[in-house]
C-alpha positions as a printed NumPy array, in Angstrom:
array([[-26.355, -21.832,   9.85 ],
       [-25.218, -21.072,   6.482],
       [-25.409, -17.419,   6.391],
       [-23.069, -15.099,   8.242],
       [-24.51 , -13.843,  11.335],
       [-25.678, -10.373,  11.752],
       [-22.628,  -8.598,  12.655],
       [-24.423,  -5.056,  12.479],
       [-27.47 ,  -6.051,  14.178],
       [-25.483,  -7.782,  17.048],
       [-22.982,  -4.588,  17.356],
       [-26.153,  -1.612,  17.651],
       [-27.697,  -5.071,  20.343],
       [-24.321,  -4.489,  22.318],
       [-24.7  ,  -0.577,  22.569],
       [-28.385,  -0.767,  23.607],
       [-27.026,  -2.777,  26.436],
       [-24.388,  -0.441,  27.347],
       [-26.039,   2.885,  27.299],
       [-29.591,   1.003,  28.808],
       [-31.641,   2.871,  26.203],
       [-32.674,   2.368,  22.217],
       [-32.747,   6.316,  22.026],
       [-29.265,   6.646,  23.593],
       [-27.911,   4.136,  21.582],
       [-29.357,   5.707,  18.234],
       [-27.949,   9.382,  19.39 ],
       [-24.054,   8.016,  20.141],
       [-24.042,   5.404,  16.476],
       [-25.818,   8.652,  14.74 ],
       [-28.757,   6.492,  13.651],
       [-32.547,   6.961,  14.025],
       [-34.072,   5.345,  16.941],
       [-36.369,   3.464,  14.667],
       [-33.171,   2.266,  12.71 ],
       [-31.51 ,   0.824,  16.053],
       [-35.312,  -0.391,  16.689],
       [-35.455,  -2.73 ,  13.636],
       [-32.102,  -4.324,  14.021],
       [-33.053,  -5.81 ,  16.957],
       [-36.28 ,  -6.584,  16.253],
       [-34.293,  -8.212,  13.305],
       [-31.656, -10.257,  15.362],
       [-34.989, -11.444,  17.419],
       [-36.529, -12.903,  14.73 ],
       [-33.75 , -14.482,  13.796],
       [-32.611, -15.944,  17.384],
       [-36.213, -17.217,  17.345],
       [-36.581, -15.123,  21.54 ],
       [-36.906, -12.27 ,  22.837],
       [-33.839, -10.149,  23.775],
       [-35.352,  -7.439,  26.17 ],
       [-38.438,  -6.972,  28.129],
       [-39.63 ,  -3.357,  27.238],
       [-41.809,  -1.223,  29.714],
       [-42.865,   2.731,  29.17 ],
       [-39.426,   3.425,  31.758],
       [-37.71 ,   0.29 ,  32.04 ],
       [-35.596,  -1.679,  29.474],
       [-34.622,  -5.228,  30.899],
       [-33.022,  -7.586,  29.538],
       [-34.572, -11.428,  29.104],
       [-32.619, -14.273,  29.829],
       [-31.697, -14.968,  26.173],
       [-30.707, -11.416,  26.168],
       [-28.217, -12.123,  29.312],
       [-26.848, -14.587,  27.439],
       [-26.116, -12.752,  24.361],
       [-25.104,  -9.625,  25.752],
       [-21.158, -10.611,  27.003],
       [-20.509, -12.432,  23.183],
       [-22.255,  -9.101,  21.468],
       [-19.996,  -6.667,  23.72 ],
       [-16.739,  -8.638,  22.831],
       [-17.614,  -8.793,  19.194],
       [-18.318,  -4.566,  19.502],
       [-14.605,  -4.16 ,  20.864],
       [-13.096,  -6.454,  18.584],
       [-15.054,  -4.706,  15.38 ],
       [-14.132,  -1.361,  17.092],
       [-10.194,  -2.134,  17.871],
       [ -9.759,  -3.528,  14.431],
       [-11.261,  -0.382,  12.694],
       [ -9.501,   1.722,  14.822],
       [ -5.497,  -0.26 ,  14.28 ],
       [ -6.607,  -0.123,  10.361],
       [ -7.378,   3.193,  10.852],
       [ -4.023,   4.258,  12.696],
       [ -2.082,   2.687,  10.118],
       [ -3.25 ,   4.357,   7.131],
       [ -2.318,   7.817,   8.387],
       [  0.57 ,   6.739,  10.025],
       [  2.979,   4.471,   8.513],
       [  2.956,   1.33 ,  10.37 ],
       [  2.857,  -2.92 ,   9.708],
       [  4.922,  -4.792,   7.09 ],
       [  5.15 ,  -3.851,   3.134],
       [  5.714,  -6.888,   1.026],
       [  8.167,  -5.459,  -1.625],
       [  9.346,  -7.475,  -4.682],
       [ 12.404,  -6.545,  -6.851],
       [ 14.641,  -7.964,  -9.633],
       [ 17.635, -10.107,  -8.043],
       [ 20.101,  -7.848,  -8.725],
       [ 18.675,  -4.085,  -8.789],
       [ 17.432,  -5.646,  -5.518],
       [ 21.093,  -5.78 ,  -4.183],
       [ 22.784,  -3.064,  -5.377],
       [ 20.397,  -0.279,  -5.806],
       [ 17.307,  -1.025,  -3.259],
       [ 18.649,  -2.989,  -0.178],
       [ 21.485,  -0.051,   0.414],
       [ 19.007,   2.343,   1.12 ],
       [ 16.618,   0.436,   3.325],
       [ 18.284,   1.107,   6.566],
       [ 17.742,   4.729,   5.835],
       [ 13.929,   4.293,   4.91 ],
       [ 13.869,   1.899,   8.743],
       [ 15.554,   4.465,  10.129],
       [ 12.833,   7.164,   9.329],
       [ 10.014,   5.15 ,  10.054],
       [ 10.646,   2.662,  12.836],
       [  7.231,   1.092,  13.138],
       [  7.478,  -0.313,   9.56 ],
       [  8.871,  -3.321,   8.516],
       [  9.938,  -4.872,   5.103],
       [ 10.236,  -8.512,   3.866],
       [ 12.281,  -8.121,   0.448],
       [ 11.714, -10.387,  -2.099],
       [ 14.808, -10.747,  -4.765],
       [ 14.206, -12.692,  -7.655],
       [ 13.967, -11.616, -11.644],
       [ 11.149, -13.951, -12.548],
       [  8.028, -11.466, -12.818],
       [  5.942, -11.619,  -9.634],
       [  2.667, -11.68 ,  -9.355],
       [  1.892,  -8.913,  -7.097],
       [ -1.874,  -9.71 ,  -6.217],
       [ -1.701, -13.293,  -6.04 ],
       [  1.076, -13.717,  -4.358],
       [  0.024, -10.663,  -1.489],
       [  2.652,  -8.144,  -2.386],
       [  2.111,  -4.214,  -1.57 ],
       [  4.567,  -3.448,  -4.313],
       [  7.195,  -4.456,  -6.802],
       [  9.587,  -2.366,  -8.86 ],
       [ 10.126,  -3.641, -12.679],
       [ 12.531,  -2.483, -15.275],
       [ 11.222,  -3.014, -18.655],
       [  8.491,  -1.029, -21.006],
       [  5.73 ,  -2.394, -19.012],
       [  2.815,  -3.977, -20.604],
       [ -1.045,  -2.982, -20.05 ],
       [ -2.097,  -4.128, -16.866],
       [ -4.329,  -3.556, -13.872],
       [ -1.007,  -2.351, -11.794],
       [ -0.56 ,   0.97 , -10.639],
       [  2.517,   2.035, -12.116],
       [  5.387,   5.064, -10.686],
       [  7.514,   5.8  , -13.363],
       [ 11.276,   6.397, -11.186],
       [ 14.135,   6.782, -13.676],
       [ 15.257,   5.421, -17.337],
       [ 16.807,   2.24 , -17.388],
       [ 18.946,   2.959, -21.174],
       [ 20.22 ,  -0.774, -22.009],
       [ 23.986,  -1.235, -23.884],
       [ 24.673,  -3.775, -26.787],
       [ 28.385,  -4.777, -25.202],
       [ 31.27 ,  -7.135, -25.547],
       [ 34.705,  -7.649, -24.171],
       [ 37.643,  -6.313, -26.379],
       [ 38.818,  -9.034, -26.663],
       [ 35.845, -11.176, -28.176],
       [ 35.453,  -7.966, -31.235],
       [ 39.351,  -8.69 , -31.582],
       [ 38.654, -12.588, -32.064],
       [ 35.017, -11.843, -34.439],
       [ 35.245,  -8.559, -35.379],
       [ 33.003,  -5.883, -34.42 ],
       [ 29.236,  -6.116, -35.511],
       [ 27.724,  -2.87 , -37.415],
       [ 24.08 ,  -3.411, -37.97 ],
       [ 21.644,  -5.818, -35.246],
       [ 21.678,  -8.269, -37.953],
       [ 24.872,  -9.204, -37.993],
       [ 24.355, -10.462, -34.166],
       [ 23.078, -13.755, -36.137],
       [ 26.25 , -14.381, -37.017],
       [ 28.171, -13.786, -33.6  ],
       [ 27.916, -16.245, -30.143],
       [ 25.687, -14.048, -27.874],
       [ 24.853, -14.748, -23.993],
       [ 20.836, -14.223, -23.323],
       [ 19.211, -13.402, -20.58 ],
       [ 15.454, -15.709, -19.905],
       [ 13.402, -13.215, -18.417],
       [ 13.728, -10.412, -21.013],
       [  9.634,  -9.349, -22.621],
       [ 10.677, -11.256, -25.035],
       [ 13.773, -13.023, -24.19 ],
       [ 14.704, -14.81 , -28.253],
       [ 14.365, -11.652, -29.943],
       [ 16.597,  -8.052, -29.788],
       [ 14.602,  -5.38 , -31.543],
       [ 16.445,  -2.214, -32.478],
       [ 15.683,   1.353, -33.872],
       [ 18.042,   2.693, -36.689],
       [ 19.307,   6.662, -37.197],
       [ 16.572,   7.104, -39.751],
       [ 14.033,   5.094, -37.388],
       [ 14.4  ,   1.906, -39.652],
       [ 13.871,  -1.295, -37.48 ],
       [ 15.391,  -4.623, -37.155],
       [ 15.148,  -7.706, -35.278],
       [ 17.575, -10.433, -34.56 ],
       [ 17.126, -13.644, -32.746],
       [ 20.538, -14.023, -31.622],
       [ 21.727, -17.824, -29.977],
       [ 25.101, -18.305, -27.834],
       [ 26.748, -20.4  , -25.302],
       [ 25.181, -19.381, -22.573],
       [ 21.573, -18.37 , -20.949],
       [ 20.67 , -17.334, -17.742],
       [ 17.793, -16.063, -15.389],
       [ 19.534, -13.118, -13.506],
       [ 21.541, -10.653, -15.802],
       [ 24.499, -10.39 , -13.325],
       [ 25.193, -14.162, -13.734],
       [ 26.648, -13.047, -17.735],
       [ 29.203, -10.838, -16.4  ],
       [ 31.856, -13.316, -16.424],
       [ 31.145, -14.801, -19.47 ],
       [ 31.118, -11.376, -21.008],
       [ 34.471, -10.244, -19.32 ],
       [ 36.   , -13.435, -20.812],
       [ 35.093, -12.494, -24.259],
       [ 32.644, -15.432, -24.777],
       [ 29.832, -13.67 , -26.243],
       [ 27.687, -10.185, -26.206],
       [ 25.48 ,  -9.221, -24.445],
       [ 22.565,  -6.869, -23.917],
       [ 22.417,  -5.341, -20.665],
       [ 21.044,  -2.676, -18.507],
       [ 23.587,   0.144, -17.708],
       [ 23.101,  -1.084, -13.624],
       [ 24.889,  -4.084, -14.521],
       [ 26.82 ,  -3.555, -17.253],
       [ 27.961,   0.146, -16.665],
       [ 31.197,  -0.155, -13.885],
       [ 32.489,  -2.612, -17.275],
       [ 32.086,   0.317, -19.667],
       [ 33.29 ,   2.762, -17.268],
       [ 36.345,   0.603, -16.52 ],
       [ 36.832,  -0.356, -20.289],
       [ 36.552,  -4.078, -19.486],
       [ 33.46 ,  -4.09 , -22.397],
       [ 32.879,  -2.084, -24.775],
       [ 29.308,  -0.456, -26.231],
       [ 28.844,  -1.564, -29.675],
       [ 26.217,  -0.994, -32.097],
       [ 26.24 ,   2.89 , -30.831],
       [ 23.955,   3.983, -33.365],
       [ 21.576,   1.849, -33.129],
       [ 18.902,   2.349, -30.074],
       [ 16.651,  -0.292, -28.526],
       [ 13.213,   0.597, -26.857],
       [ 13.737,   2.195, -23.972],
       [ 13.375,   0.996, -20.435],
       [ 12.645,   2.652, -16.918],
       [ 12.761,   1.793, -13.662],
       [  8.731,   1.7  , -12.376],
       [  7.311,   1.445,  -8.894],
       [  4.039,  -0.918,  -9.064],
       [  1.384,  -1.488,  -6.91 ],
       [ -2.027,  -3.629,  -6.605],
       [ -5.146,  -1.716,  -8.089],
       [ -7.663,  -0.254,  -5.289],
       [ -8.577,   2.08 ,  -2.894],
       [ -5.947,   4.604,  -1.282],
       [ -2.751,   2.707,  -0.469],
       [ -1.576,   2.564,   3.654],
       [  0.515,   4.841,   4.786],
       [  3.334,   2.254,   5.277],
       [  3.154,   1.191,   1.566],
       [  2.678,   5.297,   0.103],
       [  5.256,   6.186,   2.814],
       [  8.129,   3.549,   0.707],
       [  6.949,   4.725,  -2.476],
       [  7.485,   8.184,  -1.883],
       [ 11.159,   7.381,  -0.023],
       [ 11.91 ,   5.297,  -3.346],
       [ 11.07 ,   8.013,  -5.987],
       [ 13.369,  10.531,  -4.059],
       [ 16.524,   8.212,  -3.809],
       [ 15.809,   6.451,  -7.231],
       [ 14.156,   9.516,  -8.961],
       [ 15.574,  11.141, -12.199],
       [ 18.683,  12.923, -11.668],
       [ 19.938,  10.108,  -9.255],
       [ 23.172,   8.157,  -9.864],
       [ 22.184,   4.462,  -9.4  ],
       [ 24.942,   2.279,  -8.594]])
């Protein structure tokens, strides 16, 4: 049989043999008795017999219609208790949310407040997936992601959270050893440390006090795939870098790096919340994007 059986036809079949009655069954699905009529009249003809013997008071069933009747009933409970545990989880939050976030935003700003969010809503679970490559949230069956960039046009549904502001930075003692660049285009002449999963990850684009632009493909000792990992080569004067303040800011606060370039701005990041396109999200998923936006919202310290 090639074509999917008659789900709807076999689930009003199952009610007529519960309540003993077409008319019955038609009043309790709120569907005409002639509706209920046709669809099994259509699940006959396509059995190829006869499910029920049909007098002016009596409604029997036929011995094909014995043997259907069990299989039709367990597929009506099944269709029934999985509407009904979909149902109970999108207004409560319940089930697992699939939640993908850069490697290290992921440690130090997300996965501190989770036992808080668990906390408040015991009946939902999270499997948190750290990495900084971008994910892709539909095919790979996420319910959300947070990114930190200018996002691009996309399907996504996208919750704007907080500004990300990124800092142009070296160690003092690298702008002792090369002096301290002035304009973005000087970075062409200094060893800088890059970071592979930037937009566009070979080129720094800047905006100027008097909005004039530049762009510099800067080249250095050292690349990597998770901005955390330049840290060390930055605090040993090896290079600049361009960072987001998350990273890079306990350095500038502490004086082990210093911002350079201050006049010159880059576009500006933020923080976003994004989710699959569709219908209304489940509770579980809305329930973790609502506890995110208050502890990562604007006016919120991150670490």
């Amino acid at each position: 049989m090639t074509k999917l059986p008659d789900f709807e036809a076999l689930a009003i079949f199952a009610k007529v043999v519960e309540l003993r009655s077409f008319a019955a069954a038609a009043a309790e699905l709120a569907l005409s008795k002639a509706t209920v009529s046709r669809a099994v009249g259509r699940l006959e003809q396509r059995l190829g017999a006869r499910l029920f013997n049909r007098t002016s008071r009596r409604l029997a069933l036929t011995d094909a219609g014995q043997t259907l009747a069990a299989r039709a009933a367990r597929l009506l409970a099944d269709g029934e208790a999985a509407e009904s545990e979909a149902l109970a989880q999108s207004v409560a939050p319940r089930g697992l949310v699939r939640l993908a976030v850069p490697m290290t935003f992921g440690v130090k700003a997300v996965a501190p407040l989770l036992p808080e969010f668990l906390a408040q809503y015991p009946d939902v679970s999270i499997d948190l997936h750290l990495s900084d490559a971008m994910v892709d949230l539909i095919g790979d069956g996420f319910d959300a992601g947070i990114r930190i960039a200018r996002l691009p046009d996309s399907s996504l549904l996208a919750r704007r959270l907080c500004a990300m502001p990124r800092h142009t930075v070296a160690a003092p003692a690298y702008l002792k050893r090369h002096g301290r660049p002035t304009h973005p285009m000087h970075l062409a002449q200094h060893r800088c440390l890059g970071y592979s999963y930037l937009s566009n990850p070979g080129i720094w684009h800047y905006s100027g006090p008097k909005g004039e632009q530049a762009s510099v493909r800067p080249a250095g000792p050292l690349r990597v795939n998770n901005g955390e990992a330049l840290l060390p080569a930055l605090l040993a004067g090896l290079g600049i870098a361009d960072l987001p303040e998350f990273i890079v800011g306990d350095a500038i606060a502490s004086g082990a790096v210093e911002v350079i370039l201050k006049n010159w701005k880059q576009p500006e990041g933020a923080v976003h919340l994004v989710t699959p396109p569709g219908g209304p999200r489940p509770a579980r998923v809305e329930a973790l994007a609502e506890f995110l936006t208050k502890r990562l919202g604007k006016g919120r310290r991150l670490p």
